[in-house]
Short mmCIF file of C-alpha atoms and ligand atoms in Angstrom, two decimals:
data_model
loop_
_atom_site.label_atom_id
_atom_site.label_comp_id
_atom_site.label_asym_id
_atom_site.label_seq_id
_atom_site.Cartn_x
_atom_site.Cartn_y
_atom_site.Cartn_z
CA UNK E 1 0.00 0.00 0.00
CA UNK E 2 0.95 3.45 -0.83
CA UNK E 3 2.60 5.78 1.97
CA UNK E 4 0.23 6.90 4.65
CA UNK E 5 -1.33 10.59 4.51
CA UNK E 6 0.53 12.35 7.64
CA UNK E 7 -2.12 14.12 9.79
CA UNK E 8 -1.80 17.00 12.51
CA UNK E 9 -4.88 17.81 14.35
CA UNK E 10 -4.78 21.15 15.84
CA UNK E 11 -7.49 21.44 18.46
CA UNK E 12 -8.47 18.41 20.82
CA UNK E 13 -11.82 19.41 21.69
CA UNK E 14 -14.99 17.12 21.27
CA UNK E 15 -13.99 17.21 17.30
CA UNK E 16 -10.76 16.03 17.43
CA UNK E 17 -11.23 13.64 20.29
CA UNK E 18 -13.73 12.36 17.67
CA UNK E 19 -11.63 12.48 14.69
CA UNK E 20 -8.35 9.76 16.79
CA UNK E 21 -11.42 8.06 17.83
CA UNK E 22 -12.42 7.40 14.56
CA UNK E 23 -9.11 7.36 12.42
CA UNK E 24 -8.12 4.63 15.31
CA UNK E 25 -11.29 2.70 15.15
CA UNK E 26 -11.61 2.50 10.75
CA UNK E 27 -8.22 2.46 10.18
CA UNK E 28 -8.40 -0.30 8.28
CA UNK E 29 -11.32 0.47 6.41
CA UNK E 30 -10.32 4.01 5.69
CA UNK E 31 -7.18 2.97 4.38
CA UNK E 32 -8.88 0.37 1.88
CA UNK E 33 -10.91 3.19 0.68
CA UNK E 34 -7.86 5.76 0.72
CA UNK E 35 -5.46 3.49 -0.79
CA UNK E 36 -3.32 4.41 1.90
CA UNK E 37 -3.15 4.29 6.03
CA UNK E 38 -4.55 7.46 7.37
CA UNK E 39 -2.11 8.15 10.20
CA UNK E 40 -2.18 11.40 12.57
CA UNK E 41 1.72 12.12 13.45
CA UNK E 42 0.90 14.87 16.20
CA UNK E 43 -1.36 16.73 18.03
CA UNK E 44 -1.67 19.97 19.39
CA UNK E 45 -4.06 22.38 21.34
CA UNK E 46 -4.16 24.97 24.33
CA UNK E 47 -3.51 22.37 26.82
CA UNK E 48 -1.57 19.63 27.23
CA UNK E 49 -1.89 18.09 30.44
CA UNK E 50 -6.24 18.33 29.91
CA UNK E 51 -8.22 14.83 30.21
CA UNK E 52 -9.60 13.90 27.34
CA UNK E 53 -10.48 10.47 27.52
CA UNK E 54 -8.01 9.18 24.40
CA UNK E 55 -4.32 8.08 24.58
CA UNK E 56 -2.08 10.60 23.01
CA UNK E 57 1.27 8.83 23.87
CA UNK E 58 1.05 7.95 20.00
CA UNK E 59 1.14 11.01 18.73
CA UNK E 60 4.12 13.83 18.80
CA UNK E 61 2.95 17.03 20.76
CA UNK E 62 3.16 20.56 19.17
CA UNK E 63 3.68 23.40 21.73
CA UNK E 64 3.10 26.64 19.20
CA UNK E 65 0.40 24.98 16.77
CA UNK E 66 0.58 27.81 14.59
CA UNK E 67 3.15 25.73 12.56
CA UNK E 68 1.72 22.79 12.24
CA UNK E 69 2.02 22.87 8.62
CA UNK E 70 5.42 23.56 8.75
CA UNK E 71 6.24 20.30 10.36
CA UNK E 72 8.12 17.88 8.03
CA UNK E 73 6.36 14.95 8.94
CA UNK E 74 2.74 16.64 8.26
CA UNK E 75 1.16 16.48 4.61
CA UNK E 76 -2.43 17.51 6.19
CA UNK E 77 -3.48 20.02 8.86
CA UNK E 78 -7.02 19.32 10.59
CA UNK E 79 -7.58 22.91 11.87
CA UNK E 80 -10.40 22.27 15.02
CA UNK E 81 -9.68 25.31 16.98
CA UNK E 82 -12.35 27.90 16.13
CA UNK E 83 -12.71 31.19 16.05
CA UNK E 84 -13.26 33.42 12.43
CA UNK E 85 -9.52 34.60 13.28
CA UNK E 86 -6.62 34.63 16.03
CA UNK E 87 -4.80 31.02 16.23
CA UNK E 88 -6.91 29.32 13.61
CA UNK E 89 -6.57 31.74 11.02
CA UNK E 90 -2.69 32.37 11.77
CA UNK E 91 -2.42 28.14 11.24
CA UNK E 92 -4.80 28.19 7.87
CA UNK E 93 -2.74 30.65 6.42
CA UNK E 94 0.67 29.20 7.71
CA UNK E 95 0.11 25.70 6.35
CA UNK E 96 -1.46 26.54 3.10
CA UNK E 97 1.61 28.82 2.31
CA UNK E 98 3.88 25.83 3.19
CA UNK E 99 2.04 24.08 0.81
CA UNK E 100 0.48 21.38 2.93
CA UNK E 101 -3.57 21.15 2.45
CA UNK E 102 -5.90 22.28 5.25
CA UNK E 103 -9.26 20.62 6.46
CA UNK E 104 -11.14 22.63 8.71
CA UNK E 105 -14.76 22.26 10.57
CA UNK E 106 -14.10 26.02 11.56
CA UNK E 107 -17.07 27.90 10.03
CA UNK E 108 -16.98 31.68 11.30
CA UNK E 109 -13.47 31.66 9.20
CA UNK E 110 -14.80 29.76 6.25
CA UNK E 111 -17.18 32.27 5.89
CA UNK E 112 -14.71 35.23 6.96
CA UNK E 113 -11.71 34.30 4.80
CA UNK E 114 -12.41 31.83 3.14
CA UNK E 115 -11.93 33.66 -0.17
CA UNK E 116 -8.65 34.26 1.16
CA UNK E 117 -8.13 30.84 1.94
CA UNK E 118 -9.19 29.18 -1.20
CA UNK E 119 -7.24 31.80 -3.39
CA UNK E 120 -4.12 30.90 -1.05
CA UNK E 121 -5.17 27.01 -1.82
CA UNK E 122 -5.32 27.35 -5.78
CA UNK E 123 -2.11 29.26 -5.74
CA UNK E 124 -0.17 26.60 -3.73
CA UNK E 125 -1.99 23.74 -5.70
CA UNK E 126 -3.20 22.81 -2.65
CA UNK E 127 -6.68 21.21 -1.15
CA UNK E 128 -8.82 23.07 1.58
CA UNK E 129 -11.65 21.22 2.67
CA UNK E 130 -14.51 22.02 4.76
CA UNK E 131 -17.44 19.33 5.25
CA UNK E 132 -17.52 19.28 8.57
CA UNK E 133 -18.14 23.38 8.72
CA UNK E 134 -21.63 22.74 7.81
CA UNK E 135 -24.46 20.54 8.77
CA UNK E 136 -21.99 18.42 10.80
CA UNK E 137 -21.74 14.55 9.81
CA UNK E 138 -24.14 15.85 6.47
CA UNK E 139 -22.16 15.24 3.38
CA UNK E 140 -23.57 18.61 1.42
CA UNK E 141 -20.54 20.51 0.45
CA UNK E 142 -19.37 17.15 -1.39
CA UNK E 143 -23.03 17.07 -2.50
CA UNK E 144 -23.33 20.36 -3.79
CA UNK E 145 -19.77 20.26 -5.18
CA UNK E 146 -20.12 16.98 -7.19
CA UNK E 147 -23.14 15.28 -6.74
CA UNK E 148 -25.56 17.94 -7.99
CA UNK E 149 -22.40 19.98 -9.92
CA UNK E 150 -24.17 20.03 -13.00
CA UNK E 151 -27.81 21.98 -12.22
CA UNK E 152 -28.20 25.23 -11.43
CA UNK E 153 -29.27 25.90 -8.24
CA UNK E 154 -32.34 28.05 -7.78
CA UNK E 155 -32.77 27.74 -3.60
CA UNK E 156 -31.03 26.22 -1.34
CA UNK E 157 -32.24 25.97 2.51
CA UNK E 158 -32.90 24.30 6.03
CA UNK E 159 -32.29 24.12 9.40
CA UNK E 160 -28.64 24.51 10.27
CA UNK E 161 -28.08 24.94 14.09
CA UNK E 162 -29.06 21.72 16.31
CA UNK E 163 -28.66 23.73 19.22
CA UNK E 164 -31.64 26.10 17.70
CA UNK E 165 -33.30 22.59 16.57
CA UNK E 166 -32.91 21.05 19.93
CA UNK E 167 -34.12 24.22 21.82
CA UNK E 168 -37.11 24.70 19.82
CA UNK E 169 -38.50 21.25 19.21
CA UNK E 170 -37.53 20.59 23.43
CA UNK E 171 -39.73 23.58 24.00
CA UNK E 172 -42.41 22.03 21.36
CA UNK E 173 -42.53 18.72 23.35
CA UNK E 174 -43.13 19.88 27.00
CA UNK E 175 -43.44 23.31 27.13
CA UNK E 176 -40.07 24.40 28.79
CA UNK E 177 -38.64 27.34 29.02
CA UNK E 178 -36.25 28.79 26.56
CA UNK E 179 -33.44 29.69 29.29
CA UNK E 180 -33.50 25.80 30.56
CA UNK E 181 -33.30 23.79 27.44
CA UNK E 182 -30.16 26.14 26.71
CA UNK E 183 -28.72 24.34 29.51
CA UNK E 184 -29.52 20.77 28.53
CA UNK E 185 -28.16 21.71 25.01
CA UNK E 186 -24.74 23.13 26.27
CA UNK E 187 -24.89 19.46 28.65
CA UNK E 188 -25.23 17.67 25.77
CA UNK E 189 -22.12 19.00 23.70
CA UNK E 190 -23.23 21.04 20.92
CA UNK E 191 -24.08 24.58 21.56
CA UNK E 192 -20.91 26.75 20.59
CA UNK E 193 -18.53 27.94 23.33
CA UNK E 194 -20.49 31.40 22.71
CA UNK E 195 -24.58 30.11 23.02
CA UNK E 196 -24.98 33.25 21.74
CA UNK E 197 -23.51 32.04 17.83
CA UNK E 198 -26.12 29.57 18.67
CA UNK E 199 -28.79 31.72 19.51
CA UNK E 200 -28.70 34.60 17.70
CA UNK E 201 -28.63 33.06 14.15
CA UNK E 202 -25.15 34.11 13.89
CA UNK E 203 -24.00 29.98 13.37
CA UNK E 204 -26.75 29.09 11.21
CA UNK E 205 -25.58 32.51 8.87
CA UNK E 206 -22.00 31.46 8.84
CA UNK E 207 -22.94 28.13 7.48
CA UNK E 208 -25.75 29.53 4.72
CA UNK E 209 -22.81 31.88 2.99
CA UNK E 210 -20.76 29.10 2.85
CA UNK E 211 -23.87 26.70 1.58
CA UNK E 212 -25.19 30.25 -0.65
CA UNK E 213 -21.37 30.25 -2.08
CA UNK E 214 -21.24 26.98 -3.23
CA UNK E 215 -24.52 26.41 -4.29
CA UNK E 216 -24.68 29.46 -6.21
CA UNK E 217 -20.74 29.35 -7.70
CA UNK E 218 -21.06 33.12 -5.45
CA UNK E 219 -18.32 35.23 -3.93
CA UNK E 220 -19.13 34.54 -0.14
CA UNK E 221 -20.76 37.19 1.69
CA UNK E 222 -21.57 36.43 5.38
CA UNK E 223 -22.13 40.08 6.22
CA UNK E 224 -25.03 40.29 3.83
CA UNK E 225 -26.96 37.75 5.55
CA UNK E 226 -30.09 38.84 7.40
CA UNK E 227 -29.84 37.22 10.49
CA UNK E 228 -32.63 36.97 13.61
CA UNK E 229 -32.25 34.16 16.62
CA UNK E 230 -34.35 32.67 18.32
CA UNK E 231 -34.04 34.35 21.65
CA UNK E 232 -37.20 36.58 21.24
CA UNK E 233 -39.80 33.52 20.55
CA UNK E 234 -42.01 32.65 23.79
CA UNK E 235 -43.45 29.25 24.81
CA UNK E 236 -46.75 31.40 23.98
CA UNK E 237 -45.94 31.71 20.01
CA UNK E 238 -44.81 27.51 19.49
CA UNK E 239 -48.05 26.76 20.80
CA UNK E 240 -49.82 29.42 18.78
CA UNK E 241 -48.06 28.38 15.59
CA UNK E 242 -49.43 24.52 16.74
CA UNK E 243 -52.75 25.13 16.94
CA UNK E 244 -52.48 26.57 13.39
CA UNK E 245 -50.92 23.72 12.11
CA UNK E 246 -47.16 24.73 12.29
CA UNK E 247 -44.20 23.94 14.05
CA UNK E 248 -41.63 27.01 14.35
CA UNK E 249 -37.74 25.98 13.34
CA UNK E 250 -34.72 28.19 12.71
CA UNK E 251 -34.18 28.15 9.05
CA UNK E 252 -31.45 29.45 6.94
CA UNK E 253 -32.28 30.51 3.15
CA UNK E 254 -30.63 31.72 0.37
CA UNK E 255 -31.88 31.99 -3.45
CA UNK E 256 -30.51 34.56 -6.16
CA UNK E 257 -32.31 36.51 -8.28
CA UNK E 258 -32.54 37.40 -12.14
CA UNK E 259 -32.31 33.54 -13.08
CA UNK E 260 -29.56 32.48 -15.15
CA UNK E 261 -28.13 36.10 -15.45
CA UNK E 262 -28.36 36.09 -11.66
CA UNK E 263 -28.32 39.74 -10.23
CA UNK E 264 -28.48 39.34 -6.34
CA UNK E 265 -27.87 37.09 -3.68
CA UNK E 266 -30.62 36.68 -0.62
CA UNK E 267 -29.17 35.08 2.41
CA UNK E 268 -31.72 34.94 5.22
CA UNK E 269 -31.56 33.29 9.18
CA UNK E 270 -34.95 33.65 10.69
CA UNK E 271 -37.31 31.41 12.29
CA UNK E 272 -40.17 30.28 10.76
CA UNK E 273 -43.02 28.94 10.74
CA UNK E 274 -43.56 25.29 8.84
CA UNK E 275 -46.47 23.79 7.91
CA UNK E 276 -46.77 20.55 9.97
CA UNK E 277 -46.56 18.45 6.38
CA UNK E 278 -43.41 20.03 5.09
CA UNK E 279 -40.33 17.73 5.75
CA UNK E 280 -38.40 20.44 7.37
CA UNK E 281 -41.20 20.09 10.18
CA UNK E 282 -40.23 16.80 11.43
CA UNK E 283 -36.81 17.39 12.18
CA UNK E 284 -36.05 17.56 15.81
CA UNK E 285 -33.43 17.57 18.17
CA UNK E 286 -30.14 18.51 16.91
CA UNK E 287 -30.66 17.08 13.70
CA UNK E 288 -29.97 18.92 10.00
CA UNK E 289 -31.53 19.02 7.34
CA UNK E 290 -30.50 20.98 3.84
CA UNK E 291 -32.74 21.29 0.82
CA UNK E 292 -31.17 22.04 -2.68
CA UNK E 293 -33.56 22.83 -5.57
CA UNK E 294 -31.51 21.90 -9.16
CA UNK E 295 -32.91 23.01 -12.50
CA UNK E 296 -32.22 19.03 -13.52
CA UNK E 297 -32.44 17.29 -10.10
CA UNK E 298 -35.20 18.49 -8.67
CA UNK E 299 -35.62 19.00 -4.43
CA UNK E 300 -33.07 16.91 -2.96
CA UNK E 301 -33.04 16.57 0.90
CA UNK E 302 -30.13 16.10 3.01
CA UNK E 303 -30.88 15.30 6.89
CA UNK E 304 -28.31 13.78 9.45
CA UNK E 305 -26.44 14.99 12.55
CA UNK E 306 -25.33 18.35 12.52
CA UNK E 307 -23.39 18.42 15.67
CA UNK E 308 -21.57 16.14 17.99
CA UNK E 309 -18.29 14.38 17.78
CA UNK E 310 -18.96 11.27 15.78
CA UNK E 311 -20.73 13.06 13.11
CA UNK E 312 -18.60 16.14 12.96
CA UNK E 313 -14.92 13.81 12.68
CA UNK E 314 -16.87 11.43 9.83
CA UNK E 315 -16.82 14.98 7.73
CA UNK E 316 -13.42 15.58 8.61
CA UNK E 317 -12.11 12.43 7.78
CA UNK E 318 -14.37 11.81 4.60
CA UNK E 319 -12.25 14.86 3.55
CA UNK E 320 -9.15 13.56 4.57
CA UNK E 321 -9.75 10.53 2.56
CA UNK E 322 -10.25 12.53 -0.61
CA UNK E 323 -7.30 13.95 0.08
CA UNK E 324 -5.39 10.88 0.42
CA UNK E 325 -6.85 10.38 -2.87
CA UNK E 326 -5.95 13.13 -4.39
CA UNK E 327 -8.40 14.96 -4.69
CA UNK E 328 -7.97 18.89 -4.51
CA UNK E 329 -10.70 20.54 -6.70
CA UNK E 330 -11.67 24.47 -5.69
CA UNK E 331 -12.90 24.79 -2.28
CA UNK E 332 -16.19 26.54 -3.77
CA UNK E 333 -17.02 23.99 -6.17
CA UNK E 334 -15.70 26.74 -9.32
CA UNK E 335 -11.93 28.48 -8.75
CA UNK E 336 -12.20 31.82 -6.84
CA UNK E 337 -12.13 33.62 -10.41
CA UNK E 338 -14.71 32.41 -11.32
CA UNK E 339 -17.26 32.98 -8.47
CA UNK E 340 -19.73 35.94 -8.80
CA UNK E 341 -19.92 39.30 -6.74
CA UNK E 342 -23.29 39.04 -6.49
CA UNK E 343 -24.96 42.40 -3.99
CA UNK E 344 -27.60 41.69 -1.91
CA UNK E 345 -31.05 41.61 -2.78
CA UNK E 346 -33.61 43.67 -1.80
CA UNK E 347 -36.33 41.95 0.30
CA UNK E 348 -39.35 44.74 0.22
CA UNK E 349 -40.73 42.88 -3.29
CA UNK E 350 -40.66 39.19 -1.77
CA UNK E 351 -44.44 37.99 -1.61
CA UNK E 352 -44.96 35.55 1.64
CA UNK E 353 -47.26 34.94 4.20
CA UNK E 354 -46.25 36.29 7.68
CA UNK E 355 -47.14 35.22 11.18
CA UNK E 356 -47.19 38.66 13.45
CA UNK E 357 -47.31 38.61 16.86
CA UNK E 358 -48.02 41.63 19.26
CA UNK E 359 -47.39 42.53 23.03
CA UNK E 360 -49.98 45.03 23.75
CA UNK E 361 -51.88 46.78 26.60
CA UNK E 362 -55.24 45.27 27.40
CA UNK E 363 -57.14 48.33 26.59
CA UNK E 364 -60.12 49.38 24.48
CA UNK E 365 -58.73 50.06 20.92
CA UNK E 366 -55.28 48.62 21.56
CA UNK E 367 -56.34 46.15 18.84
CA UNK E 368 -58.34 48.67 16.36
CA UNK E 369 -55.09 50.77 15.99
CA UNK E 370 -53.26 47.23 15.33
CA UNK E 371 -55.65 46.48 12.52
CA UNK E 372 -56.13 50.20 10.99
CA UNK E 373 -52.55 50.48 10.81
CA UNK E 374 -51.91 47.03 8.68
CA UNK E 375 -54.90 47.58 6.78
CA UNK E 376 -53.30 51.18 6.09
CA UNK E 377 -50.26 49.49 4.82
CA UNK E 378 -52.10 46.90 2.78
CA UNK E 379 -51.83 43.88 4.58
CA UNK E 380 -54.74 41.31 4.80
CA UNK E 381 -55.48 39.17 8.14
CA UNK E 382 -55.94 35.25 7.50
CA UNK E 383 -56.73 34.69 11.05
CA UNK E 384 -56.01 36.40 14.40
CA UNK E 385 -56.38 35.36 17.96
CA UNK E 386 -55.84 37.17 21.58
CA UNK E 387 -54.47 35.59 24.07
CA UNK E 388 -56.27 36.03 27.79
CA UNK E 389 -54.11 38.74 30.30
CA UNK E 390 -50.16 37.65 31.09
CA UNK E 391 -49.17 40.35 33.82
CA UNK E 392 -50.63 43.33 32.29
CA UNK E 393 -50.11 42.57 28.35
CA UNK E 394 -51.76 40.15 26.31
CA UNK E 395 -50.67 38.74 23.06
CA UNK E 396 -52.09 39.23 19.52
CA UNK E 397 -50.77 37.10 17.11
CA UNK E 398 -52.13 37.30 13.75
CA UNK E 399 -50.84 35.27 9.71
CA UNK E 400 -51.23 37.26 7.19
CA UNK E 401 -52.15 36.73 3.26
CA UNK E 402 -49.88 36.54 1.01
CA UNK E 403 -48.12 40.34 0.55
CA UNK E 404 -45.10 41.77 -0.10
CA UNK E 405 -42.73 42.04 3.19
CA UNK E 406 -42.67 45.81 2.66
CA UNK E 407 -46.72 45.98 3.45
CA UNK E 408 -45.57 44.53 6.97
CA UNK E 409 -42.28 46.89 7.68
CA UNK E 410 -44.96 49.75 6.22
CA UNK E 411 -47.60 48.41 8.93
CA UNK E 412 -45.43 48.08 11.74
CA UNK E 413 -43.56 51.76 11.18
CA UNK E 414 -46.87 52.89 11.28
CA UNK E 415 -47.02 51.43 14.87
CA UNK E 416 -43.61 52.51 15.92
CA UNK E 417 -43.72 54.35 19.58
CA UNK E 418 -47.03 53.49 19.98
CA UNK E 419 -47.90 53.46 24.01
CA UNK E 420 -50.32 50.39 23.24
CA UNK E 421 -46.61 48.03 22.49
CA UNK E 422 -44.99 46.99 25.56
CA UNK E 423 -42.45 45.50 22.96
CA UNK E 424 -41.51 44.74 19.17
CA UNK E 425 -43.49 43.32 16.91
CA UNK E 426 -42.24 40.00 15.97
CA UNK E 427 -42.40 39.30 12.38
CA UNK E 428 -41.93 35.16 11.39
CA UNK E 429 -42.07 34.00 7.58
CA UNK E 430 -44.26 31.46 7.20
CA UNK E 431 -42.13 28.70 4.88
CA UNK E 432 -43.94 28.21 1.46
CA UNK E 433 -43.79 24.71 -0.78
N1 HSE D 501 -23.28 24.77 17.58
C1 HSE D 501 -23.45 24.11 16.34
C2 HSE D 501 -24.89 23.63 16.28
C3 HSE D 501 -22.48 22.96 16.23
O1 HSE D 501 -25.58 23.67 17.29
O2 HSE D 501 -25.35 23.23 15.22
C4 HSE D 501 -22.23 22.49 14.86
O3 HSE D 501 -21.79 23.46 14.01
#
């Protein structure tokens, strides 16, 4: 057999506990489907003297893991550190430059530098690989990269933070609070060191651009992405969206516009609300789940773990394995030249249906000024309930019609500083077919 693919894992956190785990356990396997052993040479992270549960006396230790890819008895650098920059940047950039190929599961700087990165990559002749930066142990970059390469891609979507997942079908199940399944998540291993990234959307965002990029053959553009979390959702609006036959997830979705002479790129991260019989709806826990719409393929529907350690170090080896064979194709599916500067679109135009919910004062009119000012701004009520006194404001959720998002934003600057709100509206797409 050919001469084994040297490995340095940088980072010995639940990923690359998972990754000697599983190079140790499939060796054999692996290196039947390599054509060569897989064999990590050393290891390196913050702390050495940490317990982690998996022998390291194998493996050479790296104090300053910044040169990794330096090392002369490296060919590979798994970069598991985190972080869009500091340490994990400083080693991307240090290895590809030595002309050793980088794997990464390190998001926030895929969809920071990864331009960067994958310009550095061609240059060098080098591979940088990414599966395990999105959807965890859910094969879609290869997908998107080979299996559907030859369609154009008119949408691609779906729910891309487990912790998110987890939270919100927890709270679905039995009612919880938000606060307290946050804890069980962070228990179980796979919120982000920051919940916030979690929380906020700001994960789920990181991992559309790089999904948007790829699936679109699109310069990457993380800061264009309209991002919400799903900190403001109450108990109060899952079992509102239940009764009217949705479940609410955390979905991340980006289409272009202009068709084959695409013009703009929309990225969004916002939950939403999914009809009961849509497949997105029964994905729970901290399960993933990615659609791609091709022009030739049709919907194709990826769903799997998107966190954890076995899942995550199957991605990272699956792309160490190409490696070994090979492979180093551009990063974005297309070289960097040849990827698209696409702006951001506008959203006012985009025609959806729109659950609204309201925290007003229980007060005569309170709900006459609600419904003057959307029918002022054009937008039609499907249904609309009140919910009984909380404390001293009640809820008024409402789904609208079908309208353009910029009837809502009209309705609800109408509204703005009016005494009846004792907070923001909260504005949820409603997912369509
Ligand atoms: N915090 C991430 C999630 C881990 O919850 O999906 C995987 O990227």
């Amino acid at each position: 057999m050919a001469e084994p693919l040297r490995i340095a894992l940088a980072g010995l956190g639940t990923v690359g506990v998972g990754v000697i785990r599983l190079v140790e356990a499939n060796a054999q396997l692996i290196a039947r489907r390599a054509g060569r052993p897989i064999q990590i040479t050393v290891v390196s992270a913050r702390d050495r003297n940490k317990a982690r549960g998996v022998d390291l006396s194998a493996y050479a230790w790296e104090d300053d893991m910044v040169i990794l890819g330096e090392r002369a008895d490296v060919d590979v650098v798994v970069e598991m550190v985190g972080g869009s920059d500091g340490p994990a940047l400083a080693l991307a950039r240090t290895t590809i430059e030595a002309g050793k190929a980088l794997v990464t599961a390190n998001k926030a700087m895929i969809a920071h530098h990864g331009l960067e990165l994958a310009g550095k990559a061609e240059d060098q002749k080098v591979a940088l690989k990414f599966e395990a930066a999105v959807a965890g142990g859910i094969p879609v970059i290869k997908a998107l990269r080979e299996g559907a390469a030859a369609n154009e891609i008119e949408r691609v979507y779906g729910i891309l933070n487990g912790t998110c997942n987890f939270i919100l079908s927890t709270m679905e199940d039995t009612g919880r609070d938000f606060a307290d399944v946050l804890a069980e998540a962070q228990a179980k291993g796979f919120a982000e060191a920051d919940p916030a990234f979690d929380v906020e959307g700001t994960d789920a965002a990181h991992k559309l651009s790089i999904l948007a990029a790829i699936a679109f053959g699109a310069k990457i553009d993380f800061s264009s992405v309209d991002t919400a979390g799903i900190t403001r959702l109450r108990a109060a609006d899952i079992a509102q969206a239940s009764a009217l036959g949705y479940v609410i997830r955390l979905i991340g979705m980006a289409e272009t516009e202009g068709g084959n002479g695409k013009t703009a790129l929309f990225q969004r991260v916002q939950p939403h609300l999914v009809p009961v019989d849509h497949p997105l709806a029964h994905v729970d826990g901290a399960t993933n789940a990615v659609v791609a719409e091709g022009n030739f393929s049709g919907r194709l529907l990826f769903q799997g773990a998107g966190a954890g350690d076995g899942p995550t170090a199957s991605a990272v080896v699956a792309d160490l394995i190409d490696i070994a064979r090979g492979e180093v194709g551009p990063a974005f599916s297309m070289p960097v030249g040849e990827l698209e500067a696409l702006g951001p679109a506008a959203t006012g135009h985009r025609q959806s249906r729109a659950y609204v919910r309201f925290m007003v004062a229980d007060r005569p009119g309170v709900l006459a000024e609600i419904t003057a000012a959307l029918r002022d701004a054009g937008v039609s009520i499907e249904s609309l309930i009140q919910k009984g006194r909380s404390g001293d404001a009640v809820m008024v959720a409402m789904v609208t019609h079908e309208g353009p998002e910029s009837a809502i934003s009209k309705a609800l600057e109408l509204l703005e500083g009016s005494e009846s709100l004792t907070e923001p509206p909260l504005v949820l797409q409603i997912l369509g077919e």
